[in-house]
Amino acid sequence: MALKKDKFEQMNRLLRNYMINMKHFYTELAPELDVTPQQAHTLFYIEKHAGLIQRELGDHFHLRNASVTSMVKNLERDGYIIRKADQESARIKRIFLTKKGEEKTNEVKEIFDQAYLQIIARLDERDIDAIVKGMTNINNNLKK
């Protein structure tokens, strides 16, 4: 009979495999999307938090400032975002999606939604519920 520790280690291996497989999954979609998976997630976050500042992106994604700067510059260069001076302090630049950024975000969502539907069609909803419950418990225990 497997020990609790062994089961936990197996779960960790499965989670690592899941993350690797999801990265491959996104990478396979990337040529079709014309944005990297990180850029796609960044566009989603900016859409939900319009007017945020660059530091907030770094905090959310746990990225170094240099990495965020590079990503923001690339998204701005490609016309997906725009940085505007804050009304109270010109030193602060607020980040917004452009029309092109909104269109790309919607396009990526549609493609991801279609792909997710294919994945979840083969899964039992009770299994998904059990995984969500277990991961919630683990995350709550890690926060303590």
PDB file of C-alpha atoms in Angstrom:
ATOM      1  CA  MET A   1       0.000   0.000   0.000  1.00  0.00           C
ATOM      2  CA  ALA A   2       1.360   3.399  -1.003  1.00  0.00           C
ATOM      3  CA  LEU A   3       2.286   5.747   1.772  1.00  0.00           C
ATOM      4  CA  LYS A   4       0.841   9.243   1.963  1.00  0.00           C
ATOM      5  CA  LYS A   5       4.282  10.662   1.155  1.00  0.00           C
ATOM      6  CA  ASP A   6       4.570   8.433  -1.940  1.00  0.00           C
ATOM      7  CA  LYS A   7       1.138   9.526  -3.133  1.00  0.00           C
ATOM      8  CA  PHE A   8       2.093  13.162  -2.614  1.00  0.00           C
ATOM      9  CA  GLU A   9       5.292  12.680  -4.628  1.00  0.00           C
ATOM     10  CA  GLN A  10       3.307  10.969  -7.396  1.00  0.00           C
ATOM     11  CA  MET A  11       0.891  13.902  -7.407  1.00  0.00           C
ATOM     12  CA  ASN A  12       3.829  16.324  -7.712  1.00  0.00           C
ATOM     13  CA  ARG A  13       5.176  14.373 -10.698  1.00  0.00           C
ATOM     14  CA  LEU A  14       1.729  14.393 -12.311  1.00  0.00           C
ATOM     15  CA  LEU A  15       1.394  18.144 -11.761  1.00  0.00           C
ATOM     16  CA  ARG A  16       4.811  18.740 -13.329  1.00  0.00           C
ATOM     17  CA  ASN A  17       3.797  16.590 -16.301  1.00  0.00           C
ATOM     18  CA  TYR A  18       0.527  18.499 -16.562  1.00  0.00           C
ATOM     19  CA  MET A  19       2.372  21.835 -16.632  1.00  0.00           C
ATOM     20  CA  ILE A  20       4.837  20.550 -19.243  1.00  0.00           C
ATOM     21  CA  ASN A  21       2.002  19.176 -21.381  1.00  0.00           C
ATOM     22  CA  MET A  22       0.061  22.439 -21.115  1.00  0.00           C
ATOM     23  CA  LYS A  23       3.169  24.381 -22.140  1.00  0.00           C
ATOM     24  CA  HIS A  24       3.516  22.119 -25.208  1.00  0.00           C
ATOM     25  CA  PHE A  25      -0.185  22.545 -25.875  1.00  0.00           C
ATOM     26  CA  TYR A  26       0.142  26.350 -25.855  1.00  0.00           C
ATOM     27  CA  THR A  27       3.336  26.203 -27.902  1.00  0.00           C
ATOM     28  CA  GLU A  28       1.576  24.182 -30.602  1.00  0.00           C
ATOM     29  CA  LEU A  29      -1.123  26.862 -30.753  1.00  0.00           C
ATOM     30  CA  ALA A  30       1.380  29.730 -30.687  1.00  0.00           C
ATOM     31  CA  PRO A  31       2.179  29.879 -34.425  1.00  0.00           C
ATOM     32  CA  GLU A  32      -1.527  30.218 -35.096  1.00  0.00           C
ATOM     33  CA  LEU A  33      -1.862  32.906 -32.425  1.00  0.00           C
ATOM     34  CA  ASP A  34       1.098  35.129 -33.334  1.00  0.00           C
ATOM     35  CA  VAL A  35       1.739  35.738 -29.609  1.00  0.00           C
ATOM     36  CA  THR A  36       3.621  33.690 -27.034  1.00  0.00           C
ATOM     37  CA  PRO A  37       1.694  31.965 -24.234  1.00  0.00           C
ATOM     38  CA  GLN A  38       3.128  34.515 -21.759  1.00  0.00           C
ATOM     39  CA  GLN A  39       2.033  37.391 -23.991  1.00  0.00           C
ATOM     40  CA  ALA A  40      -1.445  35.869 -24.283  1.00  0.00           C
ATOM     41  CA  HIS A  41      -1.776  35.594 -20.494  1.00  0.00           C
ATOM     42  CA  THR A  42      -0.468  39.144 -20.155  1.00  0.00           C
ATOM     43  CA  LEU A  43      -3.068  40.454 -22.610  1.00  0.00           C
ATOM     44  CA  PHE A  44      -5.803  38.639 -20.648  1.00  0.00           C
ATOM     45  CA  TYR A  45      -4.567  40.224 -17.417  1.00  0.00           C
ATOM     46  CA  ILE A  46      -4.366  43.713 -18.926  1.00  0.00           C
ATOM     47  CA  GLU A  47      -7.886  43.285 -20.288  1.00  0.00           C
ATOM     48  CA  LYS A  48      -9.175  42.561 -16.768  1.00  0.00           C
ATOM     49  CA  HIS A  49      -7.035  45.272 -15.131  1.00  0.00           C
ATOM     50  CA  ALA A  50      -6.989  48.108 -17.655  1.00  0.00           C
ATOM     51  CA  GLY A  51      -4.790  50.986 -16.544  1.00  0.00           C
ATOM     52  CA  LEU A  52      -2.444  48.909 -14.434  1.00  0.00           C
ATOM     53  CA  ILE A  53       1.220  49.798 -14.121  1.00  0.00           C
ATOM     54  CA  GLN A  54       4.150  47.658 -15.195  1.00  0.00           C
ATOM     55  CA  ARG A  55       5.112  46.717 -11.629  1.00  0.00           C
ATOM     56  CA  GLU A  56       1.665  45.165 -11.136  1.00  0.00           C
ATOM     57  CA  LEU A  57       2.321  42.849 -14.085  1.00  0.00           C
ATOM     58  CA  GLY A  58       5.624  41.787 -12.555  1.00  0.00           C
ATOM     59  CA  ASP A  59       4.000  41.172  -9.191  1.00  0.00           C
ATOM     60  CA  HIS A  60       1.166  39.141 -10.692  1.00  0.00           C
ATOM     61  CA  PHE A  61       3.353  36.959 -12.923  1.00  0.00           C
ATOM     62  CA  HIS A  62       6.320  36.827 -10.495  1.00  0.00           C
ATOM     63  CA  LEU A  63       8.694  38.217 -13.119  1.00  0.00           C
ATOM     64  CA  ARG A  64      11.792  40.372 -12.808  1.00  0.00           C
ATOM     65  CA  ASN A  65      11.407  43.995 -13.852  1.00  0.00           C
ATOM     66  CA  ALA A  66      13.695  43.484 -16.866  1.00  0.00           C
ATOM     67  CA  SER A  67      11.524  40.612 -18.129  1.00  0.00           C
ATOM     68  CA  VAL A  68       8.350  42.660 -17.750  1.00  0.00           C
ATOM     69  CA  THR A  69       9.954  45.647 -19.478  1.00  0.00           C
ATOM     70  CA  SER A  70      10.947  43.495 -22.443  1.00  0.00           C
ATOM     71  CA  MET A  71       7.505  41.914 -22.732  1.00  0.00           C
ATOM     72  CA  VAL A  72       5.697  45.254 -22.456  1.00  0.00           C
ATOM     73  CA  LYS A  73       7.982  46.814 -25.077  1.00  0.00           C
ATOM     74  CA  ASN A  74       7.299  43.920 -27.460  1.00  0.00           C
ATOM     75  CA  LEU A  75       3.531  44.099 -26.934  1.00  0.00           C
ATOM     76  CA  GLU A  76       3.643  47.856 -27.482  1.00  0.00           C
ATOM     77  CA  ARG A  77       5.862  47.494 -30.568  1.00  0.00           C
ATOM     78  CA  ASP A  78       3.406  44.966 -32.034  1.00  0.00           C
ATOM     79  CA  GLY A  79       0.503  47.341 -31.402  1.00  0.00           C
ATOM     80  CA  TYR A  80      -1.330  45.265 -28.771  1.00  0.00           C
ATOM     81  CA  ILE A  81      -0.967  47.715 -25.893  1.00  0.00           C
ATOM     82  CA  ILE A  82      -0.427  51.399 -25.311  1.00  0.00           C
ATOM     83  CA  ARG A  83       1.171  53.125 -22.332  1.00  0.00           C
ATOM     84  CA  LYS A  84      -0.401  56.394 -21.254  1.00  0.00           C
ATOM     85  CA  ALA A  85       0.850  58.872 -18.672  1.00  0.00           C
ATOM     86  CA  ASP A  86      -1.125  58.876 -15.438  1.00  0.00           C
ATOM     87  CA  GLN A  87      -3.287  61.973 -14.956  1.00  0.00           C
ATOM     88  CA  GLU A  88      -1.782  62.692 -11.545  1.00  0.00           C
ATOM     89  CA  SER A  89       1.852  61.792 -12.249  1.00  0.00           C
ATOM     90  CA  ALA A  90       3.423  61.841 -15.708  1.00  0.00           C
ATOM     91  CA  ARG A  91       6.148  59.494 -14.425  1.00  0.00           C
ATOM     92  CA  ILE A  92       3.591  56.710 -14.030  1.00  0.00           C
ATOM     93  CA  LYS A  93       2.641  54.945 -17.256  1.00  0.00           C
ATOM     94  CA  ARG A  94      -0.670  53.101 -17.295  1.00  0.00           C
ATOM     95  CA  ILE A  95      -1.105  50.149 -19.652  1.00  0.00           C
ATOM     96  CA  PHE A  96      -4.177  49.599 -21.823  1.00  0.00           C
ATOM     97  CA  LEU A  97      -5.103  47.273 -24.669  1.00  0.00           C
ATOM     98  CA  THR A  98      -5.378  48.837 -28.097  1.00  0.00           C
ATOM     99  CA  LYS A  99      -8.142  47.871 -30.504  1.00  0.00           C
ATOM    100  CA  LYS A 100      -5.684  45.390 -32.035  1.00  0.00           C
ATOM    101  CA  GLY A 101      -4.950  44.054 -28.535  1.00  0.00           C
ATOM    102  CA  GLU A 102      -8.654  43.589 -27.818  1.00  0.00           C
ATOM    103  CA  GLU A 103      -9.100  41.748 -31.115  1.00  0.00           C
ATOM    104  CA  LYS A 104      -6.091  39.506 -30.427  1.00  0.00           C
ATOM    105  CA  THR A 105      -7.343  38.775 -26.908  1.00  0.00           C
ATOM    106  CA  ASN A 106     -10.732  37.713 -28.272  1.00  0.00           C
ATOM    107  CA  GLU A 107      -9.088  35.592 -30.984  1.00  0.00           C
ATOM    108  CA  VAL A 108      -6.843  33.828 -28.468  1.00  0.00           C
ATOM    109  CA  LYS A 109      -9.775  33.212 -26.112  1.00  0.00           C
ATOM    110  CA  GLU A 110     -11.771  31.597 -28.912  1.00  0.00           C
ATOM    111  CA  ILE A 111      -8.907  29.288 -29.834  1.00  0.00           C
ATOM    112  CA  PHE A 112      -8.204  28.389 -26.190  1.00  0.00           C
ATOM    113  CA  ASP A 113     -11.909  27.790 -25.543  1.00  0.00           C
ATOM    114  CA  GLN A 114     -12.134  25.406 -28.507  1.00  0.00           C
ATOM    115  CA  ALA A 115      -9.018  23.560 -27.368  1.00  0.00           C
ATOM    116  CA  TYR A 116     -10.233  23.354 -23.761  1.00  0.00           C
ATOM    117  CA  LEU A 117     -13.574  21.964 -24.915  1.00  0.00           C
ATOM    118  CA  GLN A 118     -11.717  19.170 -26.712  1.00  0.00           C
ATOM    119  CA  ILE A 119      -9.720  18.403 -23.569  1.00  0.00           C
ATOM    120  CA  ILE A 120     -12.597  18.469 -21.089  1.00  0.00           C
ATOM    121  CA  ALA A 121     -14.901  16.470 -23.371  1.00  0.00           C
ATOM    122  CA  ARG A 122     -12.837  13.416 -22.397  1.00  0.00           C
ATOM    123  CA  LEU A 123     -12.917  14.138 -18.653  1.00  0.00           C
ATOM    124  CA  ASP A 124     -15.509  13.180 -16.080  1.00  0.00           C
ATOM    125  CA  GLU A 125     -16.840  16.224 -14.233  1.00  0.00           C
ATOM    126  CA  ARG A 126     -16.540  14.427 -10.875  1.00  0.00           C
ATOM    127  CA  ASP A 127     -12.816  13.934 -11.534  1.00  0.00           C
ATOM    128  CA  ILE A 128     -12.419  17.644 -12.254  1.00  0.00           C
ATOM    129  CA  ASP A 129     -14.319  18.499  -9.049  1.00  0.00           C
ATOM    130  CA  ALA A 130     -12.098  16.154  -7.013  1.00  0.00           C
ATOM    131  CA  ILE A 131      -8.927  17.678  -8.481  1.00  0.00           C
ATOM    132  CA  VAL A 132     -10.154  21.222  -7.800  1.00  0.00           C
ATOM    133  CA  LYS A 133     -11.031  20.305  -4.213  1.00  0.00           C
ATOM    134  CA  GLY A 134      -7.676  18.600  -3.638  1.00  0.00           C
ATOM    135  CA  MET A 135      -5.641  21.427  -5.176  1.00  0.00           C
ATOM    136  CA  THR A 136      -7.592  24.004  -3.173  1.00  0.00           C
ATOM    137  CA  ASN A 137      -6.766  22.123   0.043  1.00  0.00           C
ATOM    138  CA  ILE A 138      -3.095  21.841  -0.891  1.00  0.00           C
ATOM    139  CA  ASN A 139      -2.827  25.537  -1.774  1.00  0.00           C
ATOM    140  CA  ASN A 140      -4.561  26.523   1.460  1.00  0.00           C
ATOM    141  CA  ASN A 141      -2.140  24.341   3.456  1.00  0.00           C
ATOM    142  CA  LEU A 142       0.857  25.858   1.675  1.00  0.00           C
ATOM    143  CA  LYS A 143      -0.301  29.362   2.634  1.00  0.00           C
ATOM    144  CA  LYS A 144      -0.307  28.498   6.348  1.00  0.00           C
TER     145      LYS A 144
END
